[in-house]
Short mmCIF file of C-alpha atoms in Angstrom, two decimals:
data_model
loop_
_atom_site.label_atom_id
_atom_site.label_comp_id
_atom_site.label_asym_id
_atom_site.label_seq_id
_atom_site.Cartn_x
_atom_site.Cartn_y
_atom_site.Cartn_z
CA MET I 1 63.42 156.44 185.37
CA ALA I 2 61.02 153.50 185.13
CA ARG I 3 61.03 151.19 188.11
CA ALA I 4 61.66 147.50 187.52
CA THR I 5 58.90 145.21 188.70
CA ARG I 6 59.55 141.90 190.35
CA THR I 7 58.41 138.91 188.26
CA LEU I 8 58.90 135.14 188.42
CA ASN I 9 61.61 133.55 186.33
CA PRO I 10 60.56 130.72 183.97
CA LEU I 11 59.98 127.44 185.76
CA HIS I 12 62.64 124.82 184.99
CA PHE I 13 60.57 121.70 184.33
CA GLU I 14 63.58 120.10 182.67
CA ASP I 15 65.39 120.04 186.02
CA LEU I 16 62.81 117.67 187.50
CA GLU I 17 63.66 113.98 187.60
CA PRO I 18 61.63 112.13 184.86
CA HIS I 19 59.26 110.34 187.25
CA ARG I 20 58.90 113.55 189.26
CA PHE I 21 57.81 115.35 186.08
CA GLU I 22 55.25 112.59 185.43
CA ASP I 23 53.96 112.99 188.99
CA LEU I 24 53.50 116.73 188.43
CA VAL I 25 51.58 116.24 185.17
CA ARG I 26 49.40 113.56 186.77
CA GLN I 27 48.50 115.82 189.69
CA LEU I 28 47.70 118.68 187.31
CA ALA I 29 45.44 116.32 185.37
CA TYR I 30 43.29 115.46 188.41
CA ASP I 31 41.06 118.51 187.81
CA PHE I 32 41.02 118.13 184.02
CA ARG I 33 38.11 115.67 184.08
CA SER I 34 36.02 113.76 186.62
CA TRP I 35 38.05 110.57 186.71
CA ALA I 36 36.98 107.14 187.86
CA SER I 37 40.67 106.26 188.07
CA ILE I 38 44.02 107.66 187.07
CA GLU I 39 47.04 105.34 186.88
CA ALA I 40 50.77 106.13 186.97
CA THR I 41 51.66 103.37 184.52
CA GLY I 42 55.04 104.87 183.64
CA ARG I 43 56.47 104.28 187.10
CA GLY I 44 56.35 100.51 186.73
CA GLY I 45 58.40 100.26 183.54
CA ALA I 46 57.40 98.54 180.28
CA ASP I 47 54.63 101.09 179.89
CA ASP I 48 54.03 100.55 176.13
CA GLY I 49 54.47 104.27 175.53
CA ILE I 50 51.92 105.20 178.19
CA ASP I 51 53.05 107.20 181.21
CA ILE I 52 49.58 107.93 182.62
CA ARG I 53 46.29 106.18 181.88
CA ALA I 54 43.00 107.61 183.11
CA PHE I 55 39.34 106.67 182.83
CA GLU I 56 36.50 109.15 183.03
CA GLN I 57 33.60 108.44 185.34
CA GLY I 58 30.80 106.58 183.56
CA ARG I 59 27.18 106.19 184.57
CA THR I 60 25.58 102.75 184.83
CA PRO I 61 21.76 102.73 184.55
CA LEU I 62 19.96 101.55 187.71
CA PRO I 63 17.66 98.49 187.60
CA GLU I 64 13.97 99.31 187.26
CA GLU I 65 13.19 97.97 190.75
CA SER I 66 15.77 100.18 192.46
CA ASP I 67 14.86 103.07 194.76
CA ASP I 68 14.76 106.47 193.03
CA ASP I 69 16.84 107.88 195.87
CA ASP I 70 19.74 105.53 195.16
CA PRO I 71 22.70 107.30 193.51
CA PRO I 72 23.68 106.09 190.04
CA LEU I 73 26.51 103.58 189.89
CA VAL I 74 29.84 104.96 188.73
CA SER I 75 31.88 102.80 186.38
CA PRO I 76 35.03 103.43 184.32
CA GLY I 77 34.21 105.39 181.19
CA ARG I 78 36.23 106.84 178.34
CA GLN I 79 39.96 106.20 178.36
CA TRP I 80 42.64 108.88 178.15
CA ILE I 81 46.38 108.45 177.60
CA ILE I 82 48.85 111.04 178.83
CA GLN I 83 52.44 110.88 177.60
CA CYS I 84 55.14 112.95 179.40
CA LYS I 85 58.41 114.13 177.84
CA ARG I 86 60.96 115.99 179.96
CA GLU I 87 62.98 117.39 177.08
CA LYS I 88 64.32 120.89 176.34
CA CYS I 89 63.20 120.88 172.70
CA ILE I 90 60.71 118.83 170.69
CA GLY I 91 60.25 119.45 166.98
CA PRO I 92 57.45 118.39 164.57
CA THR I 93 59.14 115.09 163.66
CA GLN I 94 59.48 114.04 167.30
CA VAL I 95 55.86 115.03 167.97
CA ARG I 96 54.65 112.71 165.18
CA ARG I 97 56.84 109.87 166.50
CA TYR I 98 55.54 110.24 170.06
CA VAL I 99 51.94 110.16 168.80
CA GLU I 100 52.60 107.00 166.73
CA GLU I 101 54.25 105.28 169.72
CA SER I 102 51.42 106.15 172.12
CA VAL I 103 48.31 105.81 169.95
CA GLN I 104 48.37 102.42 168.28
CA GLY I 105 46.63 99.08 168.28
CA PRO I 106 42.93 98.18 168.36
CA ASP I 107 42.27 99.68 171.83
CA MET I 108 42.18 103.31 170.69
CA PRO I 109 41.77 105.83 173.56
CA TYR I 110 39.07 108.48 173.58
CA GLY I 111 41.56 111.25 174.44
CA PHE I 112 45.30 111.85 174.27
CA ILE I 113 47.56 114.45 175.93
CA LEU I 114 51.23 115.01 175.18
CA ALA I 115 52.87 116.99 178.02
CA ALA I 116 56.41 118.29 177.68
CA ALA I 117 58.87 120.47 179.61
CA CYS I 118 59.45 122.74 176.60
CA ASP I 119 57.55 125.19 174.42
CA PHE I 120 56.12 124.02 171.11
CA SER I 121 56.34 125.84 167.79
CA LYS I 122 53.38 126.37 165.46
CA LYS I 123 54.72 123.62 163.20
CA ALA I 124 54.83 121.25 166.16
CA TYR I 125 51.21 122.07 167.03
CA ASP I 126 50.19 121.48 163.39
CA ALA I 127 52.10 118.18 163.27
CA PHE I 128 50.41 117.02 166.48
CA ARG I 129 46.96 117.78 165.11
CA LEU I 130 47.59 116.14 161.72
CA ALA I 131 49.07 113.02 163.34
CA LEU I 132 45.89 112.42 165.38
CA ILE I 133 43.22 113.30 162.83
CA GLY I 134 41.72 110.08 161.50
CA THR I 135 43.12 107.85 164.25
CA GLY I 136 39.82 107.64 166.13
CA VAL I 137 41.03 109.77 169.02
CA GLN I 138 38.19 112.20 169.75
CA GLU I 139 39.97 114.77 171.94
CA PHE I 140 43.66 115.66 172.07
CA GLN I 141 45.72 118.37 173.71
CA LEU I 142 49.33 119.47 173.70
CA TRP I 143 50.59 120.72 177.07
CA GLY I 144 53.83 122.64 176.65
CA LYS I 145 55.82 124.67 179.13
CA ALA I 146 53.52 127.69 178.77
CA GLU I 147 50.36 125.63 179.41
CA LEU I 148 51.91 123.90 182.43
CA GLU I 149 52.99 127.23 183.92
CA ASP I 150 49.46 128.63 183.39
CA MET I 151 48.03 125.70 185.33
CA LEU I 152 50.54 125.99 188.17
CA PHE I 153 49.96 129.72 188.56
CA GLN I 154 46.26 129.17 189.24
CA PRO I 155 45.44 129.60 192.96
CA LYS I 156 44.05 126.05 193.21
CA ASN I 157 47.46 124.64 192.20
CA ASP I 158 49.57 126.83 194.47
CA HIS I 159 50.38 123.80 196.66
CA LEU I 160 51.89 122.03 193.62
CA LEU I 161 53.91 125.10 192.67
CA PHE I 162 55.35 125.13 196.18
CA ALA I 163 55.90 121.35 196.37
CA TYR I 164 57.79 121.10 193.08
CA PHE I 165 59.48 124.51 192.78
CA GLY I 166 59.45 126.02 196.29
CA ILE I 167 57.35 129.00 195.16
CA SER I 168 54.02 130.09 196.62
CA LEU I 169 52.17 132.89 194.86
CA GLN I 170 49.43 132.86 197.48
CA THR I 171 51.99 133.33 200.25
CA ARG I 172 53.50 136.20 198.28
CA LYS I 173 50.06 137.70 197.80
CA ARG I 174 49.26 137.42 201.50
CA THR I 175 52.65 138.95 202.32
CA LYS I 176 51.99 141.89 199.99
CA GLN I 177 48.52 142.34 201.46
CA SER I 178 49.97 142.33 204.97
CA GLU I 179 52.68 144.83 203.99
CA LEU I 180 50.10 147.12 202.36
CA LYS I 181 47.79 146.89 205.36
CA SER I 182 50.67 147.83 207.69
CA MET I 183 51.71 150.74 205.45
CA LEU I 184 48.15 152.12 205.28
CA ALA I 185 47.79 151.87 209.06
CA LEU I 186 51.13 153.64 209.56
CA ARG I 187 50.23 156.33 207.02
CA LYS I 188 46.94 156.95 208.79
CA ARG I 189 48.61 157.15 212.21
CA VAL I 190 51.44 159.43 211.07
CA GLY I 191 48.95 161.58 209.19
CA ARG I 192 46.93 161.95 212.35
CA VAL I 193 49.87 163.16 214.47
CA ILE I 194 51.07 165.68 211.88
CA GLY I 195 47.62 167.19 211.35
CA GLY I 196 46.34 165.38 208.29
CA PRO I 197 47.80 163.14 205.55
CA THR I 198 46.34 165.30 202.76
CA LYS I 199 47.36 168.75 203.98
CA ARG I 200 50.37 171.03 203.88
CA VAL I 201 51.29 171.34 207.53
CA ARG I 202 54.06 172.73 209.70
CA THR I 203 54.04 170.29 212.57
CA GLU I 204 57.01 169.67 214.82
CA VAL I 205 57.98 166.08 215.62
CA LEU I 206 60.89 164.48 217.37
CA LEU I 207 62.76 161.93 215.28
CA ARG I 208 64.95 159.46 217.09
CA ILE I 209 66.91 156.40 216.07
CA ALA I 210 64.99 153.57 217.70
CA ASP I 211 67.90 151.50 218.98
CA ASP I 212 70.10 154.36 220.24
CA ASP I 213 70.05 153.88 224.02
CA ARG I 214 71.83 157.17 224.73
CA TYR I 215 68.55 159.10 224.45
CA PRO I 216 67.95 161.69 225.92
CA ASP I 217 71.51 162.30 227.21
CA ILE I 218 73.00 164.74 224.68
CA ALA I 219 76.32 164.79 226.57
CA ALA I 220 76.75 161.06 225.88
CA VAL I 221 76.96 161.74 222.12
CA PRO I 222 80.37 163.37 221.38
CA ASP I 223 79.42 164.49 217.83
CA PHE I 224 75.81 165.42 218.61
CA ASP I 225 76.10 168.83 216.90
CA VAL I 226 77.01 167.29 213.53
CA ASN I 227 75.41 163.84 213.76
CA PRO I 228 72.50 163.85 216.24
CA PRO I 229 70.70 160.52 216.77
CA TRP I 230 67.56 162.46 217.70
CA ALA I 231 66.30 165.91 216.69
CA ILE I 232 63.19 168.07 216.41
CA HIS I 233 62.12 168.73 212.83
CA GLN I 234 59.27 170.51 211.13
CA VAL I 235 57.11 168.36 208.86
CA GLN I 236 55.75 170.10 205.76
CA CYS I 237 53.61 167.25 204.46
CA LEU I 238 53.24 163.55 203.83
CA ASN I 239 53.65 163.24 200.07
CA MET I 240 52.03 160.83 197.63
CA ARG I 241 55.09 158.56 197.60
CA ASP I 242 54.73 157.89 201.33
CA ASN I 243 57.59 160.17 202.35
CA LEU I 244 57.56 162.68 205.17
CA VAL I 245 58.87 166.00 203.83
CA LEU I 246 60.95 167.81 206.47
CA GLU I 247 62.22 171.38 206.34
CA LEU I 248 65.86 171.64 207.47
CA ARG I 249 67.09 175.20 206.90
CA ARG I 250 66.70 178.40 204.88
CA HIS I 251 69.03 180.79 203.04
CA PHE I 252 68.35 184.39 202.10
CA ALA I 253 68.18 184.40 198.29
CA TYR I 254 67.77 186.41 195.10
CA LEU I 255 65.27 185.32 192.43
CA ASP I 256 64.27 186.68 189.04
CA SER I 257 60.91 184.97 188.71
CA GLU I 258 60.68 185.69 184.97
CA SER I 259 64.05 184.26 183.90
CA GLY I 260 64.40 181.75 186.74
CA GLU I 261 67.89 183.04 187.64
CA TRP I 262 68.70 182.85 191.32
CA ASP I 263 71.41 182.86 193.96
CA ALA I 264 71.55 182.34 197.71
CA LEU I 265 73.82 183.30 200.57
CA ASP I 266 76.03 180.50 201.84
CA HIS I 267 75.10 181.41 205.40
CA SER I 268 71.99 179.52 206.52
CA TRP I 269 69.76 179.15 209.57
CA PRO I 270 68.02 176.02 210.81
CA THR I 271 64.27 176.10 210.51
CA ARG I 272 62.99 177.69 213.69
CA SER I 273 61.53 175.38 216.30
CA HIS I 274 59.17 176.36 219.09
CA ARG I 275 60.71 173.66 221.27
CA THR I 276 64.21 172.71 222.35
CA LEU I 277 65.69 169.32 223.05
CA TYR I 278 65.78 168.14 226.63
CA GLY I 279 69.15 169.15 228.12
CA GLN I 280 69.90 171.71 225.40
CA ASP I 281 69.76 175.47 225.83
CA ARG I 282 67.90 177.55 223.27
CA THR I 283 70.43 179.30 221.05
CA PHE I 284 70.14 182.28 218.77
CA ASP I 285 72.48 183.15 215.91
CA PRO I 286 73.52 186.78 216.51
CA THR I 287 74.30 187.26 212.80
CA TYR I 288 70.75 186.45 211.65
CA ALA I 289 69.41 189.98 212.13
CA ALA I 290 72.49 191.49 210.47
CA TYR I 291 72.26 189.28 207.37
CA HIS I 292 68.52 189.80 207.20
CA ALA I 293 68.88 193.60 207.27
CA ALA I 294 71.69 193.58 204.68
CA TRP I 295 69.71 191.23 202.39
CA GLN I 296 66.62 193.44 202.59
CA GLN I 297 68.68 196.52 201.80
CA ARG I 298 70.69 195.14 198.86
CA VAL I 299 68.14 192.92 197.12
CA PRO I 300 65.17 194.62 195.41
CA GLN I 301 61.93 193.69 197.10
CA GLU I 302 60.51 191.98 194.00
CA ASN I 303 63.60 189.73 193.90
CA GLN I 304 63.72 188.80 197.57
CA ALA I 305 63.28 185.07 198.18
CA GLU I 306 64.38 182.31 200.49
CA LEU I 307 66.09 179.08 199.46
CA VAL I 308 64.42 176.26 201.39
CA ILE I 309 66.31 173.02 202.02
CA LEU I 310 64.14 169.95 202.51
CA THR I 311 64.77 166.29 203.07
CA ILE I 312 62.54 163.25 202.86
CA LEU I 313 62.02 160.48 205.37
CA PRO I 314 60.42 157.36 203.83
CA LEU I 315 57.62 155.94 205.95
CA SER I 316 59.31 152.56 205.48
CA ARG I 317 61.96 153.77 207.92
CA VAL I 318 59.40 154.62 210.61
CA LEU I 319 59.25 151.75 213.10
CA GLY I 320 56.80 153.22 215.58
CA VAL I 321 54.85 156.33 216.58
CA ASP I 322 54.38 157.80 220.07
CA GLU I 323 51.56 160.27 219.57
CA GLU I 324 51.92 162.01 222.94
CA GLY I 325 55.69 162.06 223.47
CA ASP I 326 57.48 161.81 226.80
CA LEU I 327 58.27 163.94 229.84
CA GLY I 328 61.19 165.73 228.18
CA HIS I 329 59.55 166.07 224.78
CA PRO I 330 55.75 166.47 224.93
CA LEU I 331 55.29 166.22 221.16
CA PRO I 332 54.87 163.35 218.67
CA ILE I 333 57.92 161.06 218.54
CA LEU I 334 58.73 158.97 215.48
CA TYR I 335 61.05 156.03 216.09
CA VAL I 336 63.06 155.45 212.92
CA ASP I 337 65.56 152.99 211.58
CA ALA I 338 69.02 154.50 211.05
CA THR I 339 70.29 155.04 207.51
CA SER I 340 72.88 152.68 206.04
CA SER I 341 75.56 155.08 207.27
CA GLY I 342 74.10 155.14 210.79
CA THR I 343 72.66 158.66 210.62
CA LEU I 344 69.23 159.99 211.49
CA LEU I 345 68.66 161.55 208.04
CA ASP I 346 70.18 160.84 204.65
CA PRO I 347 72.02 163.89 203.20
CA LEU I 348 71.56 162.43 199.71
CA GLU I 349 67.80 162.89 200.03
CA GLU I 350 67.97 166.68 200.38
CA ARG I 351 65.86 168.78 198.00
CA LEU I 352 65.64 172.54 197.51
CA TYR I 353 63.25 175.16 196.17
CA LEU I 354 62.81 178.93 196.24
CA GLU I 355 60.00 180.64 198.09
CA GLN I 356 58.83 184.23 197.73
CA ARG I 357 56.71 185.93 200.37
CA PRO I 358 55.05 189.06 198.93
CA LEU I 359 53.61 191.67 201.25
CA LEU I 360 50.21 190.99 199.67
CA GLY I 361 49.04 187.70 198.27
CA ARG I 362 50.06 184.10 198.76
CA ASN I 363 53.58 182.68 198.93
CA THR I 364 54.88 181.33 195.65
CA GLU I 365 57.29 178.46 195.09
CA HIS I 366 59.85 178.17 192.27
CA GLU I 367 62.31 175.55 191.12
CA ALA I 368 65.94 176.15 192.03
CA LEU I 369 67.64 174.73 188.96
CA PRO I 370 71.44 174.45 189.33
CA GLU I 371 72.06 175.63 185.76
CA GLN I 372 70.17 178.88 186.45
CA ARG I 373 72.19 179.91 189.46
CA ILE I 374 74.12 183.17 188.99
CA PRO I 375 76.83 184.79 191.19
CA PHE I 376 74.58 187.55 192.54
CA PHE I 377 76.05 187.27 196.06
CA LYS I 378 79.63 186.63 194.92
CA ASP I 379 81.04 189.71 196.66
CA PHE I 380 78.46 189.89 199.44
CA LYS I 381 79.77 190.50 202.95
CA LEU I 382 78.64 192.39 205.99
CA GLU I 383 80.10 195.85 206.00
CA GLU I 384 81.10 197.96 208.97
CA GLY I 385 77.96 199.03 210.81
CA GLU I 386 76.04 195.92 209.68
CA THR I 387 77.75 193.45 212.01
CA PRO I 388 76.02 192.41 215.25
CA ASP I 389 78.70 194.16 217.36
CA ALA I 390 78.01 197.51 215.74
#
């Protein structure tokens, strides 16, 4: 399934108060040219169809007797008129009318800009161009919603984007950079304690819910056997999606590697750990040897396999790493955030695969597809003489 990406919604220029929209356009226009002056004529009323009037910087020649080091005098140069319309829709007819209202009389401007809070159609662009050709206006531009958004999304205008719409792309960028930097540092640190971020490993770590203050008193947790807030687990690897892959338990299984058909005993055993939790006695399932012997006897050697149950722990849930451990657990400790249901691990994240261990050669892994499971062990049970008490 494709993941949705977060994007910005369209900016609602039409929600700005009319003079506020004029202020925004005027501030965006500051970098459009080198201005000698830029005037907010629309704010005073009776603007003769002119919301903003601006004059480019001109150069006045210096007198012959002046010092060569003197800077040239700056005087008002070519005049521009900027008209602002905070409307949701402007068609070709309205465009022509706005041009006629703004560009008239003997004092013809050098340039004209019509800025609006909506998008323009091709016909509107054509009408704008035709209405200005032959008027004496040398340069003209139409700033619609798309053009205004392009300007605001430039890094130099991020302060305007925040001031008028409460959005800062640069802050978002810095936040993403900070999050990525933290994730890379955490990945490097976790990779170091498990034996390498690019390797298949079998490293034991202690996972514990960071804010559970009952640690390490197992007796203080009534349901510790079924819902432990801390536990020792074996890490298989750190995968490419920044998840720690943990092995939970194994089942003796049957596998036809050619057809993919498989089955597994319901009885399972936790993945063996070389360490025990502080305050907990090492236990041994007395039925393990019996089931193992019966499985070896009844399943042909070429079909013997183990069903491996894994789970994943996203690095985003890891809050801190103690590389050396503590007095009761001298091994790496990962402090994690509890799941939404308050557990150490999420049962919905469990995965499974089949593993075969030939006498010669390397172990092989196979998919355990639910639709290919067959009832090979349907009638399996330990017979007299196979039980541990025998």
